[in-house]
Coordinates of C-alpha atoms and ligand atoms in Angstrom, one line a residue:
M1 CA 72.8 13.1 44.8
R2 CA 76.5 10.8 43.8
K3 CA 75.6 7.1 43.1
T4 CA 78.2 4.5 44.7
L5 CA 80.6 2.6 42.6
F6 CA 80.3 -1.0 42.9
L7 CA 82.5 -3.6 42.3
S8 CA 82.0 -7.0 41.8
V9 CA 84.1 -10.1 41.7
S10 CA 84.1 -10.1 38.3
D11 CA 84.4 -7.0 37.2
I12 CA 87.4 -7.0 39.7
C13 CA 89.0 -9.8 36.9
R14 CA 87.5 -7.7 34.3
L15 CA 89.7 -4.6 35.4
I16 CA 93.0 -7.1 35.9
E17 CA 92.2 -7.8 32.7
F18 CA 92.5 -5.1 31.0
V19 CA 96.1 -3.6 33.1
G20 CA 97.8 -7.0 33.5
L21 CA 98.6 -9.1 36.8
P22 CA 101.7 -8.5 37.2
Q23 CA 101.4 -4.6 36.0
F24 CA 98.7 -4.3 38.9
L25 CA 100.6 -6.1 41.5
G26 CA 103.5 -3.9 40.6
Q27 CA 101.5 -0.8 40.7
L28 CA 99.5 -1.9 44.1
T29 CA 103.0 -2.7 45.4
D30 CA 104.8 0.9 44.8
R31 CA 101.2 2.0 46.2
I32 CA 101.4 0.5 49.2
Q33 CA 104.9 0.8 49.9
A34 CA 104.1 5.5 49.0
D35 CA 101.5 5.0 52.3
F36 CA 103.4 3.1 54.4
A37 CA 106.4 6.0 53.5
R38 CA 103.4 8.4 55.2
W39 CA 102.3 6.5 58.0
Q40 CA 102.1 9.1 60.0
E41 CA 98.8 11.1 57.6
F42 CA 96.5 8.0 58.7
E43 CA 94.6 6.9 61.6
K44 CA 95.1 3.6 62.6
C45 CA 93.6 1.3 65.6
P46 CA 93.8 -2.5 66.2
R47 CA 91.4 -3.7 64.2
F48 CA 87.6 -4.6 65.6
A49 CA 87.5 -8.7 66.1
S50 CA 84.9 -10.5 66.6
Y51 CA 86.5 -14.2 67.8
S52 CA 84.7 -17.8 67.5
A53 CA 84.5 -21.5 67.8
E54 CA 86.2 -21.6 64.4
G55 CA 87.4 -18.7 63.4
V56 CA 87.4 -14.4 63.3
V57 CA 84.9 -12.2 62.0
E58 CA 87.1 -8.6 61.7
L59 CA 86.2 -5.0 60.8
M60 CA 89.0 -2.9 59.9
P61 CA 89.1 0.6 59.1
T62 CA 91.4 4.1 58.7
S63 CA 91.0 7.1 57.3
D64 CA 94.0 9.8 55.5
G65 CA 91.9 12.9 56.1
S66 CA 90.5 12.5 53.0
M67 CA 89.0 9.4 52.4
F68 CA 87.9 6.8 54.6
S69 CA 88.2 2.9 53.9
F70 CA 86.9 -0.3 55.6
K71 CA 88.1 -4.1 55.6
F72 CA 85.1 -7.1 56.5
V73 CA 87.0 -10.3 56.4
N74 CA 86.4 -13.1 58.1
G75 CA 89.3 -15.9 58.8
H76 CA 88.0 -19.7 59.0
P77 CA 91.1 -22.1 58.3
K78 CA 88.0 -25.2 59.0
N79 CA 85.5 -23.1 56.0
P80 CA 86.4 -25.5 52.9
L81 CA 86.2 -28.2 54.3
I82 CA 82.4 -27.6 54.5
G83 CA 83.1 -25.7 50.4
L84 CA 84.0 -22.6 51.3
P85 CA 86.6 -19.8 52.0
T86 CA 88.8 -19.7 54.7
V87 CA 89.2 -15.8 54.3
M88 CA 86.5 -13.8 52.4
G89 CA 86.1 -9.5 52.5
F90 CA 84.7 -7.1 50.8
G91 CA 85.1 -2.9 51.3
C92 CA 84.2 0.4 51.6
L93 CA 85.7 3.5 50.4
A94 CA 84.2 6.6 51.6
D95 CA 84.4 10.5 51.3
V96 CA 85.5 12.7 54.4
A97 CA 85.2 15.5 53.6
T98 CA 80.5 14.8 52.9
G99 CA 81.0 10.8 54.2
C100 CA 79.5 9.3 50.6
P101 CA 79.7 5.8 50.5
L102 CA 81.9 6.1 47.0
L103 CA 83.0 2.6 46.3
I104 CA 81.8 -1.2 47.9
S105 CA 83.9 -3.5 46.5
E106 CA 84.4 -7.4 46.8
M107 CA 87.5 -7.4 48.8
T108 CA 88.8 -11.1 48.4
L109 CA 90.6 -11.5 46.1
L110 CA 92.0 -8.1 46.6
T111 CA 92.9 -8.8 50.1
A112 CA 95.6 -12.5 48.3
I113 CA 97.0 -9.9 46.4
R114 CA 97.2 -6.4 48.1
T115 CA 98.9 -9.9 50.4
A116 CA 101.6 -10.5 48.1
A117 CA 102.1 -7.4 47.4
T118 CA 102.4 -6.5 51.3
S119 CA 105.0 -8.9 51.1
V120 CA 107.0 -8.1 48.4
V121 CA 107.7 -4.0 49.8
A122 CA 108.8 -6.3 53.1
A123 CA 111.0 -8.6 51.4
R124 CA 112.1 -5.5 48.8
S125 CA 113.7 -3.8 52.7
L126 CA 114.5 -7.3 54.0
A127 CA 115.5 -9.4 52.1
N128 CA 118.9 -10.2 50.7
K129 CA 119.1 -8.6 47.0
G130 CA 119.4 -11.1 45.0
A131 CA 117.8 -13.7 46.2
R132 CA 116.2 -16.0 44.1
S133 CA 114.3 -18.9 45.7
M134 CA 111.9 -19.3 47.2
A135 CA 110.0 -21.9 50.1
M136 CA 105.5 -21.5 49.9
I137 CA 104.6 -23.6 52.2
G138 CA 100.6 -23.4 52.2
N139 CA 99.4 -23.9 48.6
G140 CA 95.8 -22.8 49.8
A141 CA 94.4 -19.3 48.2
Q142 CA 96.2 -16.5 48.4
S143 CA 99.5 -19.1 47.6
E144 CA 99.6 -18.4 44.1
F145 CA 99.6 -14.6 44.5
Q146 CA 102.8 -14.8 46.9
V147 CA 104.6 -16.9 43.8
L148 CA 103.7 -14.6 41.0
A149 CA 104.3 -11.3 43.1
F150 CA 107.7 -12.8 44.3
F151 CA 108.4 -13.8 40.8
E152 CA 107.2 -10.5 38.2
L153 CA 108.5 -7.9 41.1
L154 CA 111.8 -9.6 42.6
G155 CA 112.3 -12.2 39.9
V156 CA 112.1 -15.1 42.1
N157 CA 111.9 -17.9 40.7
R158 CA 112.8 -21.3 42.3
V159 CA 110.2 -21.6 44.8
N160 CA 110.0 -24.7 46.6
L161 CA 106.0 -26.6 47.2
F162 CA 104.7 -28.2 50.6
D163 CA 101.0 -27.4 51.7
T164 CA 100.2 -31.4 53.6
D165 CA 97.1 -31.5 51.3
A166 CA 99.5 -32.6 48.1
E167 CA 96.1 -31.6 46.2
A168 CA 96.7 -27.9 47.0
T169 CA 99.4 -28.4 45.9
S170 CA 98.5 -30.0 42.3
K171 CA 96.3 -27.2 42.2
L172 CA 99.2 -24.5 42.8
M173 CA 101.4 -26.4 40.1
A174 CA 97.6 -26.2 37.7
N175 CA 97.6 -22.5 38.0
L176 CA 100.9 -22.0 37.3
Q177 CA 102.9 -23.9 34.8
G178 CA 102.0 -22.1 31.8
V179 CA 104.3 -18.7 33.4
A180 CA 107.8 -18.9 31.6
G181 CA 110.5 -18.8 33.6
L182 CA 109.4 -20.2 36.6
N183 CA 110.4 -23.7 38.2
L184 CA 108.4 -24.6 41.1
T185 CA 109.1 -28.2 42.2
A186 CA 106.6 -29.8 45.1
H187 CA 108.5 -31.3 48.1
A188 CA 106.9 -34.2 50.4
T189 CA 108.0 -32.1 53.6
S190 CA 108.5 -28.4 54.7
R191 CA 111.8 -29.3 55.6
D192 CA 112.5 -30.3 51.7
S193 CA 111.0 -27.6 50.6
I194 CA 113.1 -24.5 53.2
R195 CA 116.6 -26.7 52.0
N196 CA 118.2 -23.7 49.3
S197 CA 115.6 -21.2 49.9
E198 CA 116.5 -18.0 50.9
I199 CA 112.5 -16.8 51.4
V200 CA 110.8 -18.8 53.1
T201 CA 106.6 -17.9 53.0
T202 CA 103.9 -19.6 55.1
S203 CA 100.5 -19.5 54.4
T204 CA 99.0 -21.7 56.2
A205 CA 95.6 -21.8 57.9
S206 CA 94.9 -23.9 61.1
K207 CA 93.1 -22.7 64.4
L208 CA 96.1 -23.6 66.3
R209 CA 99.9 -22.8 67.7
A210 CA 101.5 -24.5 64.8
S211 CA 105.2 -24.8 64.0
V212 CA 105.8 -25.0 60.4
L213 CA 108.8 -23.8 61.3
V214 CA 111.4 -24.5 63.9
P215 CA 115.2 -23.3 63.9
E216 CA 116.7 -26.6 62.6
M217 CA 115.0 -25.3 59.6
L218 CA 116.9 -21.3 59.5
E219 CA 119.5 -20.4 57.0
D220 CA 122.1 -17.6 57.3
G221 CA 120.5 -15.0 55.7
M222 CA 116.9 -16.4 55.5
H223 CA 114.0 -13.6 54.3
V224 CA 110.7 -15.0 56.6
N225 CA 106.9 -13.8 55.4
A226 CA 105.0 -15.3 57.8
I227 CA 101.4 -14.6 56.4
G228 CA 99.7 -17.2 58.2
G229 CA 99.1 -16.3 62.0
D230 CA 97.2 -13.9 62.1
C231 CA 94.8 -14.7 65.3
P232 CA 95.3 -15.0 68.8
G233 CA 96.1 -18.7 69.9
K234 CA 96.8 -19.6 65.6
T235 CA 101.0 -18.9 64.7
E236 CA 102.8 -20.7 62.3
V237 CA 106.6 -20.2 63.4
H238 CA 108.3 -21.4 66.9
P239 CA 109.3 -19.3 69.3
D240 CA 112.5 -19.3 69.0
V241 CA 112.4 -18.7 65.0
L242 CA 111.5 -15.4 67.5
S243 CA 114.3 -15.4 69.0
R244 CA 116.6 -15.8 66.4
A245 CA 115.6 -13.2 63.9
K246 CA 114.5 -9.3 63.7
V247 CA 110.7 -9.6 63.6
F248 CA 109.1 -6.7 61.6
V249 CA 105.5 -5.6 61.9
E250 CA 102.8 -3.9 60.3
F251 CA 101.2 -2.3 63.5
E252 CA 102.5 -3.8 66.6
A253 CA 99.6 -3.3 68.7
Q254 CA 97.9 -5.4 66.6
A255 CA 100.7 -7.4 66.1
R256 CA 101.2 -7.8 69.8
I257 CA 97.1 -9.3 69.7
E258 CA 97.0 -11.0 66.6
G259 CA 101.2 -11.6 65.1
E260 CA 103.0 -14.3 65.7
I261 CA 105.0 -12.6 68.4
Q262 CA 101.5 -12.4 71.0
Q263 CA 104.5 -15.9 71.9
M264 CA 106.6 -13.5 73.1
P265 CA 106.8 -11.6 75.5
P266 CA 105.4 -8.1 75.6
S267 CA 109.1 -6.3 75.7
F268 CA 109.9 -8.8 72.8
P269 CA 111.9 -6.0 70.2
V270 CA 110.0 -5.2 66.5
T271 CA 110.3 -2.5 64.3
E272 CA 106.8 -1.1 62.1
L273 CA 107.6 -2.0 58.1
W274 CA 106.8 1.7 57.6
E275 CA 109.7 3.2 59.4
V276 CA 112.1 1.2 57.3
V277 CA 110.3 1.7 54.5
A278 CA 110.1 5.7 56.0
G279 CA 114.0 5.0 55.8
L280 CA 113.8 6.0 60.0
K281 CA 115.5 2.6 61.2
P282 CA 117.5 0.0 58.9
G283 CA 115.9 -3.1 58.0
R284 CA 118.5 -6.2 57.0
L285 CA 121.8 -5.5 58.7
S286 CA 124.4 -8.4 57.1
P287 CA 123.7 -10.8 54.4
S288 CA 123.6 -13.2 57.2
D289 CA 120.6 -12.0 59.2
V290 CA 117.2 -13.7 59.9
T291 CA 114.8 -11.5 58.9
L292 CA 111.1 -12.3 59.7
F293 CA 108.2 -10.4 58.7
D294 CA 105.2 -10.6 60.6
S295 CA 102.3 -10.4 58.8
V296 CA 98.9 -9.9 60.1
G297 CA 97.1 -7.4 56.8
F298 CA 96.8 -4.2 58.3
S299 CA 93.8 -1.9 57.2
I300 CA 96.6 0.8 55.6
E301 CA 96.6 -2.1 52.9
D302 CA 93.5 -2.3 53.0
F303 CA 92.9 1.8 52.3
T304 CA 95.4 2.1 49.7
T305 CA 94.1 -1.4 47.5
L306 CA 90.0 0.4 47.3
C307 CA 91.9 3.6 46.4
L308 CA 93.7 2.5 43.3
V309 CA 90.8 -0.2 42.1
K310 CA 88.8 3.0 42.4
E311 CA 90.5 5.1 40.1
L312 CA 91.4 2.1 38.0
A313 CA 87.2 1.6 37.1
D314 CA 87.1 5.0 36.6
R315 CA 89.1 4.9 33.7
Y316 CA 88.4 2.1 32.2
H317 CA 84.3 2.0 33.1
V318 CA 84.6 -0.9 34.5
G319 CA 81.8 -1.9 37.6
S320 CA 78.3 -0.9 38.2
D321 CA 76.2 2.5 40.0
I322 CA 73.9 0.7 42.8
E323 CA 71.1 2.8 44.8
L324 CA 72.8 2.3 48.3
V325 CA 71.3 6.3 49.3
P326 CA 67.7 7.6 48.9
D327 CA 68.4 9.7 45.8
M328 CA 66.4 12.5 47.4
R329 CA 64.9 15.7 46.1
N330 CA 64.7 17.4 48.5
V331 CA 67.2 15.5 50.9
K332 CA 65.7 16.8 54.6
D333 CA 62.5 14.8 53.2
L334 CA 63.5 11.3 53.8
Y335 CA 60.1 9.5 54.1
G336 CA 58.1 11.6 51.5
D337 CA 60.9 10.8 48.7
S338 CA 61.8 7.3 49.9
V339 CA 58.7 4.9 51.4
G340 CA 56.0 7.6 51.0
R341 CA 57.4 7.8 47.3
F342 CA 56.9 4.0 47.1
R343 CA 53.7 3.8 48.6
R344 CA 52.3 6.7 46.2
E345 CA 53.5 5.0 42.8
S346 CA 52.1 1.2 44.5
I347 CA 48.9 2.8 44.3
R348 CA 48.5 4.4 41.5
Ligands
NAD1 N1 98.8 -11.3 56.5 C1 97.8 -11.1 56.4 O1 97.7 -10.0 55.5 C2 97.1 -12.4 55.5 C3 96.2 -12.2 54.2 C4 94.7 -13.2 54.2 C5 94.8 -14.4 54.7 N2 96.2 -15.0 55.9 C6 96.4 -16.1 56.7 O2 96.9 -16.9 55.5 C7 96.6 -18.2 55.6 C8 95.9 -18.4 54.7 O3 95.1 -18.2 54.0 P1 94.7 -18.9 52.5 O4 92.9 -18.0 52.2 O5 95.7 -19.2 51.4 O6 94.1 -20.0 53.3 P2 93.2 -21.8 52.4 O7 92.8 -22.8 53.2 O8 93.0 -21.5 51.3 O9 95.1 -22.2 52.8 C9 95.7 -22.7 53.5 C10 96.5 -24.2 53.6 O10 97.6 -24.2 54.4 C11 97.3 -26.1 53.8 N3 98.2 -25.8 55.9 C12 97.4 -26.2 56.8 N4 97.8 -26.9 57.6 C13 99.6 -26.1 57.1 C14 101.0 -27.6 58.2 N5 101.2 -27.5 59.0 N6 101.9 -27.5 56.7 C15 101.4 -27.0 55.3 N7 100.4 -26.8 55.2 C16 99.8 -26.7 56.0 C17 96.0 -26.1 53.9 O11 95.6 -27.8 53.2 C18 95.5 -25.5 52.6 O12 95.9 -26.1 50.9 C19 95.4 -18.1 56.7 O13 95.8 -18.4 57.5 C20 94.6 -16.5 56.4 O14 93.9 -16.5 57.4 C21 96.6 -13.6 56.2

């Protein structure tokens, strides 16, 4: 019986150290783009979401017929007040032919990295070529990964920061101060951070209808990367911003429930990003278009990430084998080869 590979947070950090974060982001971005291009090969459904007063716990499954994956993830915006992250996750990759669970991995860190990689896939197709400036609104757990991915993969080197919590912005600046060529500026208001930014990333967390971005802040040609509105009743962008923009989503059926577009009527037009990636639909039509990626996170992004870390972990011999499935001499003798054997051995 083959063992299941387990990748802890330390293992993922070790793997990223071997590969290099910019290279890891680059590989993951290319792989997500490739999997979006073969979108129709995947089984898809809106994620299962268990809502409560303070947050949500979700399961995100998919399969391409060869591998099956799921991610467990939560979203609890008040968690930082009690010393817990807003978002925590872990995932599983299994072989479709046998059902064998091949990998269990941490996915708190991987969710932040894959979200940043997906944001780059969208910006590659939708932002004006040559954009070098970005407002980063919400400077919490996701933010450094967003800033680094846009810097390393798209050359966005002027980043204007804003968070209602000034300490979050200071933390981001301290973490990234040594990155050569990256210019970070903290601002006192979101309006100031957005002024003269070609790209606007919103990554805030509060369980309400916020208006971090209002229509007066928009400028011709902007690309908005809205990642924080991802739950019913939890949005960041004013509905008039959506009316003004060309809106792109991951999976429409899920985005209608959870994304910014939950504020719009069901007939509000959107394009799924994969259609642009696959060359079936246009993205930006003119340099003056305002484009908006209404990201909520989708299972295929996690599938791609789990496949990549499994490959890299095998190559670099990172992680440990865990006994997730009983190791049986006779696979029909579950009792005898598990509790029975344990009992016999403990009597001896
Ligand atoms: N789309 C996706 O795939 C995806 C993936 C992961 C997380 N998310 C979402 O992204 C958001 C950020 O996640 P995180 O892990 O960084 O959370 P976090 O709690 O670590 O950080 C959120 C930050 O937003 C700030 N904030 C709250 N309201 C604000 C406002 N009005 N203006 C400016 N700043 C404000 C908070 O002070 C905090 O620093 C969450 O809503 C999360 O659910 C989306």
